[in-house]
């Protein structure tokens, strides 16, 4: 627990104090956010606000991970904690960094062209597929090992699983390694685009991501405390345990990313002094996809990230309706812009959508804990 708290604190402080520096640097470089002409007219006042702020909390998460590992070396139960960096960390941080890099290219092109059209839709999609495929293969084909206090190597689990999962793996739904990689690519695409579509109002995506990542930190830490690789816990055969790879690593990274987002939210809340840009949105989406895979809760993700699903579906519904009937269901999509045009204030929309995000997280955690109680009983 100490390592997770250290990571959260370091990430928060780095993000909180480095974001103003990023604001000054990006302002000096004239890296302002172009605003779509077809978007809500009230957004034109945001033109020129520094973008690419996701660089700050991605960097803060990586720094906090290192700090958390320094704290790990002093844990009394280090014999069941992976003190050395793991494949799990490589996959999770790699997803965040490289998905964020795809977003950075998009942001850079927008700033350079002084136009809201950056990387082409096809280019962005190919980038997401490539990131998902590379880290999906690493997660499914490269088991990690751990050396305990006696020198024995234990728990050679892969980061991902060949079976679909809800609260845990569902053995009857084995999709093979190739199938699992393909499904993970889809999850990466869905999560990155879901967060990106949600990032339309000051603080909306940042706050929602804090809740989602916080939920994954809780899930992963609970799995660590009830881990099948912990001989002290499994000594009692009646104890229910989780077969996952490096749950403490997952909790540490999820907590660090949540803390970094809270620090960034201080400057990103309305009126935003900096935007996360596609750099941050795609980075967070990649990390959230990795969290779902590594905690073996793939099918629980649509509930944990319920707000992202709702906003994404509003875009899908709008496109299908317009192409089939020529009519729009919403005044504008994504959904948050519909309510803007309906007269809601930006702050009201953000707070109410945060409530929706919180409800999704609460339901997901309730289902997770209920499953544990049912199995312990």
CSV table of C-alpha atoms in Angstrom, one decimal:
chain,number,residue,atom,x,y,z
A,1,UNK,CA,0.0,0.0,0.0
A,2,UNK,CA,2.9,2.3,0.8
A,3,UNK,CA,4.3,2.1,-2.7
A,4,UNK,CA,0.9,2.9,-4.3
A,5,UNK,CA,0.5,5.9,-2.0
A,6,UNK,CA,4.0,7.1,-2.8
A,7,UNK,CA,3.3,6.8,-6.6
A,8,UNK,CA,0.0,8.7,-6.3
A,9,UNK,CA,1.6,11.5,-4.3
A,10,UNK,CA,4.6,11.9,-6.6
A,11,UNK,CA,2.4,11.8,-9.7
A,12,UNK,CA,0.1,14.4,-8.3
A,13,UNK,CA,2.9,16.8,-7.3
A,14,UNK,CA,4.8,16.4,-10.5
A,15,UNK,CA,1.7,17.1,-12.6
A,16,UNK,CA,0.5,19.9,-10.4
A,17,UNK,CA,3.7,21.9,-10.5
A,18,UNK,CA,4.9,20.9,-14.0
A,19,UNK,CA,1.6,21.8,-15.8
A,20,UNK,CA,2.2,25.6,-15.3
A,21,UNK,CA,5.6,25.2,-16.8
A,22,UNK,CA,4.1,23.3,-19.8
A,23,UNK,CA,1.5,26.1,-20.2
A,24,UNK,CA,4.3,28.7,-20.5
A,25,UNK,CA,6.3,26.6,-22.8
A,26,UNK,CA,3.5,25.7,-25.1
A,27,UNK,CA,2.2,29.3,-25.1
A,28,UNK,CA,5.7,30.5,-26.1
A,29,UNK,CA,5.8,27.9,-28.9
A,30,UNK,CA,2.3,29.0,-30.0
A,31,UNK,CA,1.0,25.5,-29.6
A,32,UNK,CA,-2.6,26.7,-29.2
A,33,UNK,CA,-5.6,24.5,-29.8
A,34,UNK,CA,-7.4,25.2,-33.1
A,35,UNK,CA,-11.2,25.2,-32.8
A,36,UNK,CA,-13.5,23.5,-35.3
A,37,UNK,CA,-15.6,26.1,-37.2
A,38,UNK,CA,-18.6,23.7,-37.2
A,39,UNK,CA,-18.4,23.2,-33.4
A,40,UNK,CA,-20.4,25.2,-30.8
A,41,UNK,CA,-19.8,28.9,-31.2
A,42,UNK,CA,-19.1,29.4,-27.5
A,43,UNK,CA,-15.9,27.3,-28.0
A,44,UNK,CA,-14.3,30.0,-30.3
A,45,UNK,CA,-13.2,31.8,-27.1
A,46,UNK,CA,-11.0,28.9,-26.3
A,47,UNK,CA,-9.0,29.2,-29.4
A,48,UNK,CA,-5.3,29.5,-28.7
A,49,UNK,CA,-5.4,27.7,-25.4
A,50,UNK,CA,-2.3,25.5,-25.1
A,51,UNK,CA,-2.8,21.9,-26.0
A,52,UNK,CA,-0.7,18.7,-25.7
A,53,UNK,CA,-1.0,18.9,-21.9
A,54,UNK,CA,-1.2,15.1,-21.8
A,55,UNK,CA,2.6,15.1,-22.1
A,56,UNK,CA,2.7,16.3,-18.5
A,57,UNK,CA,0.6,13.6,-16.8
A,58,UNK,CA,2.1,10.8,-19.0
A,59,UNK,CA,5.5,11.9,-17.9
A,60,UNK,CA,4.3,12.3,-14.3
A,61,UNK,CA,2.9,8.7,-14.3
A,62,UNK,CA,6.3,7.3,-15.5
A,63,UNK,CA,8.2,9.3,-12.9
A,64,UNK,CA,5.8,8.1,-10.2
A,65,UNK,CA,6.2,4.5,-11.3
A,66,UNK,CA,9.9,4.8,-10.6
A,67,UNK,CA,9.3,6.4,-7.3
A,68,UNK,CA,6.8,3.7,-6.3
A,69,UNK,CA,9.4,1.1,-7.1
A,70,UNK,CA,11.9,2.7,-4.9
A,71,UNK,CA,9.3,2.4,-2.1
A,72,UNK,CA,8.6,-1.2,-3.1
A,73,UNK,CA,12.2,-2.2,-2.1
A,74,UNK,CA,11.5,-1.5,1.5
A,75,UNK,CA,8.2,-3.5,1.7
A,76,UNK,CA,8.2,-6.2,4.4
A,77,UNK,CA,6.4,-8.5,2.0
A,78,UNK,CA,8.8,-7.9,-0.9
A,79,UNK,CA,9.1,-11.6,-1.4
A,80,UNK,CA,5.7,-11.6,-3.1
A,81,UNK,CA,6.1,-8.2,-4.7
A,82,UNK,CA,7.8,-7.8,-8.1
A,83,UNK,CA,10.5,-5.4,-7.1
A,84,UNK,CA,12.2,-5.3,-10.5
A,85,UNK,CA,10.3,-3.7,-13.4
A,86,UNK,CA,7.9,-6.2,-15.0
A,87,UNK,CA,6.4,-7.0,-18.4
A,88,UNK,CA,3.2,-5.8,-16.9
A,89,UNK,CA,4.6,-2.3,-16.4
A,90,UNK,CA,6.2,-2.5,-19.9
A,91,UNK,CA,2.7,-3.2,-21.4
A,92,UNK,CA,0.8,-0.6,-19.4
A,93,UNK,CA,3.2,2.2,-19.6
A,94,UNK,CA,4.0,1.3,-23.2
A,95,UNK,CA,0.3,1.6,-24.1
A,96,UNK,CA,0.1,5.0,-22.4
A,97,UNK,CA,3.2,6.4,-23.9
A,98,UNK,CA,2.9,5.1,-27.5
A,99,UNK,CA,-0.9,5.7,-27.8
A,100,UNK,CA,-0.1,9.2,-26.5
A,101,UNK,CA,2.6,9.5,-29.2
A,102,UNK,CA,0.0,8.8,-31.9
A,103,UNK,CA,-2.1,11.6,-30.3
A,104,UNK,CA,1.0,13.9,-30.1
A,105,UNK,CA,1.5,13.5,-33.8
A,106,UNK,CA,-2.1,14.5,-34.4
A,107,UNK,CA,-1.8,17.5,-32.0
A,108,UNK,CA,1.5,18.6,-33.6
A,109,UNK,CA,0.0,18.6,-37.1
A,110,UNK,CA,-3.0,20.6,-35.9
A,111,UNK,CA,-0.7,23.2,-34.3
A,112,UNK,CA,1.6,23.3,-37.3
A,113,UNK,CA,-1.3,23.7,-39.8
A,114,UNK,CA,-3.2,26.0,-37.5
A,115,UNK,CA,-6.2,23.9,-38.3
A,116,UNK,CA,-8.4,21.4,-36.4
A,117,UNK,CA,-7.7,18.7,-38.9
A,118,UNK,CA,-4.5,16.9,-37.8
A,119,UNK,CA,-3.6,13.3,-38.5
A,120,UNK,CA,-6.0,11.7,-40.9
A,121,UNK,CA,-8.7,9.3,-39.5
A,122,UNK,CA,-7.0,6.5,-41.3
A,123,UNK,CA,-3.5,7.4,-40.0
A,124,UNK,CA,-4.9,7.7,-36.4
A,125,UNK,CA,-6.7,4.3,-36.8
A,126,UNK,CA,-3.5,2.6,-38.1
A,127,UNK,CA,-1.5,4.0,-35.2
A,128,UNK,CA,-4.1,2.7,-32.7
A,129,UNK,CA,-4.0,-0.7,-34.4
A,130,UNK,CA,-0.2,-0.9,-34.4
A,131,UNK,CA,0.0,0.1,-30.7
A,132,UNK,CA,-2.7,-2.4,-29.7
A,133,UNK,CA,-1.1,-5.2,-31.8
A,134,UNK,CA,2.4,-4.7,-30.5
A,135,UNK,CA,1.5,-4.6,-26.8
A,136,UNK,CA,-1.2,-7.2,-27.3
A,137,UNK,CA,1.4,-9.7,-28.6
A,138,UNK,CA,3.8,-8.8,-25.7
A,139,UNK,CA,0.9,-9.3,-23.2
A,140,UNK,CA,-0.1,-12.7,-24.6
A,141,UNK,CA,3.1,-14.3,-25.8
A,142,UNK,CA,5.7,-13.3,-23.2
A,143,UNK,CA,5.1,-14.7,-19.7
A,144,UNK,CA,6.8,-12.9,-16.8
A,145,UNK,CA,8.6,-14.6,-14.0
A,146,UNK,CA,9.1,-13.7,-10.4
A,147,UNK,CA,11.8,-14.9,-8.0
A,148,UNK,CA,10.8,-15.4,-4.4
A,149,UNK,CA,12.9,-15.2,-1.3
A,150,UNK,CA,14.1,-18.9,-1.8
A,151,UNK,CA,15.3,-18.2,-5.3
A,152,UNK,CA,12.4,-20.1,-6.9
A,153,UNK,CA,10.6,-18.7,-9.9
A,154,UNK,CA,6.9,-18.5,-9.6
A,155,UNK,CA,3.7,-17.2,-11.2
A,156,UNK,CA,4.6,-17.3,-14.9
A,157,UNK,CA,1.4,-15.8,-15.9
A,158,UNK,CA,1.1,-13.6,-19.0
A,159,UNK,CA,-0.2,-10.1,-18.7
A,160,UNK,CA,-3.3,-10.9,-20.8
A,161,UNK,CA,-5.4,-14.0,-21.0
A,162,UNK,CA,-6.6,-16.1,-23.9
A,163,UNK,CA,-10.1,-16.2,-22.5
A,164,UNK,CA,-12.7,-13.4,-22.3
A,165,UNK,CA,-13.1,-12.0,-18.8
A,166,UNK,CA,-15.8,-10.2,-16.8
A,167,UNK,CA,-15.0,-10.1,-13.1
A,168,UNK,CA,-12.4,-12.8,-13.8
A,169,UNK,CA,-11.5,-15.1,-16.7
A,170,UNK,CA,-14.4,-17.1,-18.2
A,171,UNK,CA,-12.7,-20.5,-19.1
A,172,UNK,CA,-15.5,-21.5,-21.5
A,173,UNK,CA,-14.8,-18.4,-23.7
A,174,UNK,CA,-11.3,-19.3,-24.9
A,175,UNK,CA,-10.5,-17.3,-28.0
A,176,UNK,CA,-6.8,-18.4,-28.5
A,177,UNK,CA,-3.9,-16.1,-28.4
A,178,UNK,CA,-4.4,-14.7,-31.8
A,179,UNK,CA,-8.1,-14.0,-31.1
A,180,UNK,CA,-7.2,-12.4,-27.8
A,181,UNK,CA,-4.7,-10.0,-29.5
A,182,UNK,CA,-7.4,-9.1,-32.1
A,183,UNK,CA,-9.9,-8.4,-29.3
A,184,UNK,CA,-7.4,-6.3,-27.4
A,185,UNK,CA,-6.7,-4.2,-30.5
A,186,UNK,CA,-10.5,-3.5,-30.7
A,187,UNK,CA,-10.5,-2.6,-26.9
A,188,UNK,CA,-7.6,-0.2,-27.5
A,189,UNK,CA,-9.4,1.4,-30.4
A,190,UNK,CA,-12.6,1.7,-28.4
A,191,UNK,CA,-11.0,3.1,-25.3
A,192,UNK,CA,-8.8,5.6,-27.0
A,193,UNK,CA,-11.6,6.9,-29.2
A,194,UNK,CA,-14.0,6.9,-26.2
A,195,UNK,CA,-11.8,9.1,-24.1
A,196,UNK,CA,-11.0,11.3,-27.1
A,197,UNK,CA,-14.7,11.9,-27.9
A,198,UNK,CA,-15.3,12.7,-24.2
A,199,UNK,CA,-12.6,15.3,-24.2
A,200,UNK,CA,-14.8,18.1,-25.5
A,201,UNK,CA,-15.3,20.3,-22.4
A,202,UNK,CA,-13.0,21.6,-19.7
A,203,UNK,CA,-12.1,18.9,-17.3
A,204,UNK,CA,-14.7,16.4,-18.5
A,205,UNK,CA,-12.4,13.6,-19.8
A,206,UNK,CA,-9.8,14.3,-17.1
A,207,UNK,CA,-12.2,13.9,-14.2
A,208,UNK,CA,-13.9,10.9,-15.7
A,209,UNK,CA,-10.5,9.3,-16.2
A,210,UNK,CA,-9.6,9.9,-12.5
A,211,UNK,CA,-12.6,7.8,-11.5
A,212,UNK,CA,-12.0,5.0,-13.9
A,213,UNK,CA,-8.3,4.7,-13.1
A,214,UNK,CA,-9.1,5.0,-9.4
A,215,UNK,CA,-11.5,2.1,-9.8
A,216,UNK,CA,-8.8,0.0,-11.5
A,217,UNK,CA,-6.3,0.9,-8.7
A,218,UNK,CA,-8.9,-0.5,-6.1
A,219,UNK,CA,-9.5,-3.6,-8.2
A,220,UNK,CA,-5.8,-4.3,-8.7
A,221,UNK,CA,-4.9,-3.7,-5.1
A,222,UNK,CA,-7.8,-6.0,-4.0
A,223,UNK,CA,-6.4,-8.7,-6.3
A,224,UNK,CA,-3.0,-8.2,-4.8
A,225,UNK,CA,-4.3,-8.7,-1.3
A,226,UNK,CA,-6.1,-11.9,-2.5
A,227,UNK,CA,-3.5,-13.1,-5.0
A,228,UNK,CA,-3.0,-16.7,-6.0
A,229,UNK,CA,0.8,-16.2,-6.0
A,230,UNK,CA,0.8,-15.2,-2.3
A,231,UNK,CA,1.6,-18.4,-0.4
A,232,UNK,CA,0.6,-16.9,2.9
A,233,UNK,CA,-2.9,-16.2,1.5
A,234,UNK,CA,-3.4,-19.4,-0.4
A,235,UNK,CA,-2.2,-21.5,2.6
A,236,UNK,CA,-5.9,-21.6,3.5
A,237,UNK,CA,-7.6,-23.5,0.6
A,238,UNK,CA,-10.9,-21.9,1.3
A,239,UNK,CA,-9.6,-18.4,0.4
A,240,UNK,CA,-10.6,-17.2,-3.0
A,241,UNK,CA,-7.7,-15.8,-5.0
A,242,UNK,CA,-7.2,-14.0,-8.3
A,243,UNK,CA,-5.0,-15.4,-11.1
A,244,UNK,CA,-3.5,-12.3,-12.5
A,245,UNK,CA,0.0,-11.1,-13.3
A,246,UNK,CA,1.6,-8.4,-11.0
A,247,UNK,CA,-1.5,-6.9,-9.5
A,248,UNK,CA,0.6,-4.5,-7.3
A,249,UNK,CA,2.2,-3.2,-10.4
A,250,UNK,CA,-1.2,-2.6,-11.9
A,251,UNK,CA,-2.5,-0.8,-8.8
A,252,UNK,CA,0.7,1.3,-8.6
A,253,UNK,CA,0.4,2.5,-12.2
A,254,UNK,CA,-3.4,3.0,-12.1
A,255,UNK,CA,-3.0,5.1,-8.9
A,256,UNK,CA,-0.1,7.1,-10.4
A,257,UNK,CA,-2.1,7.9,-13.5
A,258,UNK,CA,-5.1,8.9,-11.4
A,259,UNK,CA,-3.0,11.1,-9.2
A,260,UNK,CA,-1.3,12.7,-12.3
A,261,UNK,CA,-4.7,13.5,-13.7
A,262,UNK,CA,-5.9,15.1,-10.5
A,263,UNK,CA,-2.9,17.4,-10.6
A,264,UNK,CA,-3.5,18.2,-14.2
A,265,UNK,CA,-7.2,18.8,-13.5
A,266,UNK,CA,-6.3,21.7,-11.2
A,267,UNK,CA,-5.3,23.6,-14.4
A,268,UNK,CA,-7.7,21.9,-16.9
A,269,UNK,CA,-10.9,22.6,-15.1
A,270,UNK,CA,-13.1,25.4,-16.4
A,271,UNK,CA,-11.9,27.8,-17.6
A,272,UNK,CA,-9.1,25.5,-18.8
A,273,UNK,CA,-5.6,27.0,-19.0
A,274,UNK,CA,-4.4,24.0,-20.9
A,275,UNK,CA,-6.0,21.0,-22.8
A,276,UNK,CA,-4.8,17.4,-22.7
A,277,UNK,CA,-5.2,17.2,-26.5
A,278,UNK,CA,-5.2,13.9,-28.4
A,279,UNK,CA,-1.8,13.3,-26.6
A,280,UNK,CA,-3.5,12.9,-23.3
A,281,UNK,CA,-6.8,11.4,-24.5
A,282,UNK,CA,-5.2,8.6,-26.5
A,283,UNK,CA,-2.6,8.0,-23.8
A,284,UNK,CA,-5.3,7.6,-21.2
A,285,UNK,CA,-7.4,5.4,-23.5
A,286,UNK,CA,-4.5,3.1,-24.1
A,287,UNK,CA,-3.7,2.8,-20.4
A,288,UNK,CA,-7.4,2.1,-19.6
A,289,UNK,CA,-7.5,-0.6,-22.2
A,290,UNK,CA,-4.4,-2.2,-20.7
A,291,UNK,CA,-6.0,-2.0,-17.2
A,292,UNK,CA,-9.0,-4.0,-18.4
A,293,UNK,CA,-6.8,-6.7,-20.0
A,294,UNK,CA,-4.3,-7.0,-17.1
A,295,UNK,CA,-6.9,-7.2,-14.3
A,296,UNK,CA,-8.9,-9.7,-16.4
A,297,UNK,CA,-12.0,-7.5,-16.5
A,298,UNK,CA,-12.4,-6.9,-20.2
A,299,UNK,CA,-16.2,-7.1,-20.3
A,300,UNK,CA,-16.5,-5.0,-17.1
A,301,UNK,CA,-14.8,-2.1,-18.9
A,302,UNK,CA,-18.0,-0.8,-20.6
A,303,UNK,CA,-19.5,-0.4,-17.1
A,304,UNK,CA,-16.5,1.1,-15.5
A,305,UNK,CA,-16.1,3.5,-18.5
A,306,UNK,CA,-19.9,3.9,-18.9
A,307,UNK,CA,-19.6,7.6,-19.6
A,308,UNK,CA,-17.2,7.0,-22.5
A,309,UNK,CA,-19.6,4.3,-23.9
A,310,UNK,CA,-22.6,6.7,-23.7
A,311,UNK,CA,-20.7,9.5,-25.5
A,312,UNK,CA,-19.3,7.2,-28.1
A,313,UNK,CA,-22.7,5.7,-28.8
A,314,UNK,CA,-24.2,9.2,-29.2
A,315,UNK,CA,-21.8,9.7,-32.2
A,316,UNK,CA,-22.6,6.3,-33.6
A,317,UNK,CA,-26.3,7.0,-33.4
A,318,UNK,CA,-26.0,10.4,-34.9
A,319,UNK,CA,-24.0,9.1,-37.9
A,320,UNK,CA,-26.3,6.1,-38.5
A,321,UNK,CA,-29.4,8.3,-38.2
A,322,UNK,CA,-28.1,11.0,-40.6
A,323,UNK,CA,-26.9,8.5,-43.2
A,324,UNK,CA,-30.1,6.4,-43.2
A,325,UNK,CA,-32.8,9.1,-42.7
A,326,UNK,CA,-31.1,12.4,-43.3
A,327,UNK,CA,-32.1,13.5,-39.8
A,328,UNK,CA,-30.1,14.1,-36.6
A,329,UNK,CA,-31.1,12.6,-33.3
A,330,UNK,CA,-29.0,15.2,-31.3
A,331,UNK,CA,-28.5,18.9,-32.0
A,332,UNK,CA,-24.8,18.0,-32.2
A,333,UNK,CA,-22.6,15.1,-31.3
A,334,UNK,CA,-20.7,14.1,-29.1
A,335,UNK,CA,-23.5,14.2,-26.5
A,336,UNK,CA,-22.0,17.0,-24.4
A,337,UNK,CA,-22.4,19.4,-27.3
A,338,UNK,CA,-26.0,18.6,-27.6
A,339,UNK,CA,-26.6,19.8,-24.1
A,340,UNK,CA,-24.5,22.9,-24.7
A,341,UNK,CA,-26.8,23.9,-27.6
A,342,UNK,CA,-29.8,23.1,-25.4
A,343,UNK,CA,-28.6,25.9,-23.1
A,344,UNK,CA,-26.8,24.0,-20.3
A,345,UNK,CA,-23.7,25.7,-18.9
A,346,UNK,CA,-20.4,24.0,-19.5
A,347,UNK,CA,-19.8,23.5,-15.7
A,348,UNK,CA,-23.3,21.9,-15.3
A,349,UNK,CA,-22.7,19.5,-18.1
A,350,UNK,CA,-19.2,18.5,-16.8
A,351,UNK,CA,-20.4,17.9,-13.2
A,352,UNK,CA,-23.5,16.0,-14.3
A,353,UNK,CA,-21.5,13.8,-16.6
A,354,UNK,CA,-19.0,13.2,-13.8
A,355,UNK,CA,-21.9,11.9,-11.7
A,356,UNK,CA,-22.8,9.5,-14.6
A,357,UNK,CA,-19.2,8.4,-14.7
A,358,UNK,CA,-19.2,7.9,-10.9
A,359,UNK,CA,-22.4,5.8,-11.1
A,360,UNK,CA,-20.8,3.5,-13.7
A,361,UNK,CA,-17.7,3.1,-11.5
A,362,UNK,CA,-19.8,2.4,-8.4
A,363,UNK,CA,-21.8,-0.3,-10.2
A,364,UNK,CA,-18.7,-2.0,-11.5
A,365,UNK,CA,-17.0,-2.0,-8.1
A,366,UNK,CA,-20.2,-3.4,-6.6
A,367,UNK,CA,-20.3,-6.2,-9.1
A,368,UNK,CA,-16.6,-7.0,-8.5
A,369,UNK,CA,-17.0,-7.1,-4.7
A,370,UNK,CA,-20.2,-9.1,-4.9
A,371,UNK,CA,-18.5,-11.7,-7.0
A,372,UNK,CA,-15.7,-12.0,-4.3
A,373,UNK,CA,-18.3,-12.4,-1.5
A,374,UNK,CA,-20.1,-15.0,-3.5
A,375,UNK,CA,-17.0,-17.0,-4.1
A,376,UNK,CA,-15.8,-16.6,-0.5
A,377,UNK,CA,-19.1,-17.9,0.7
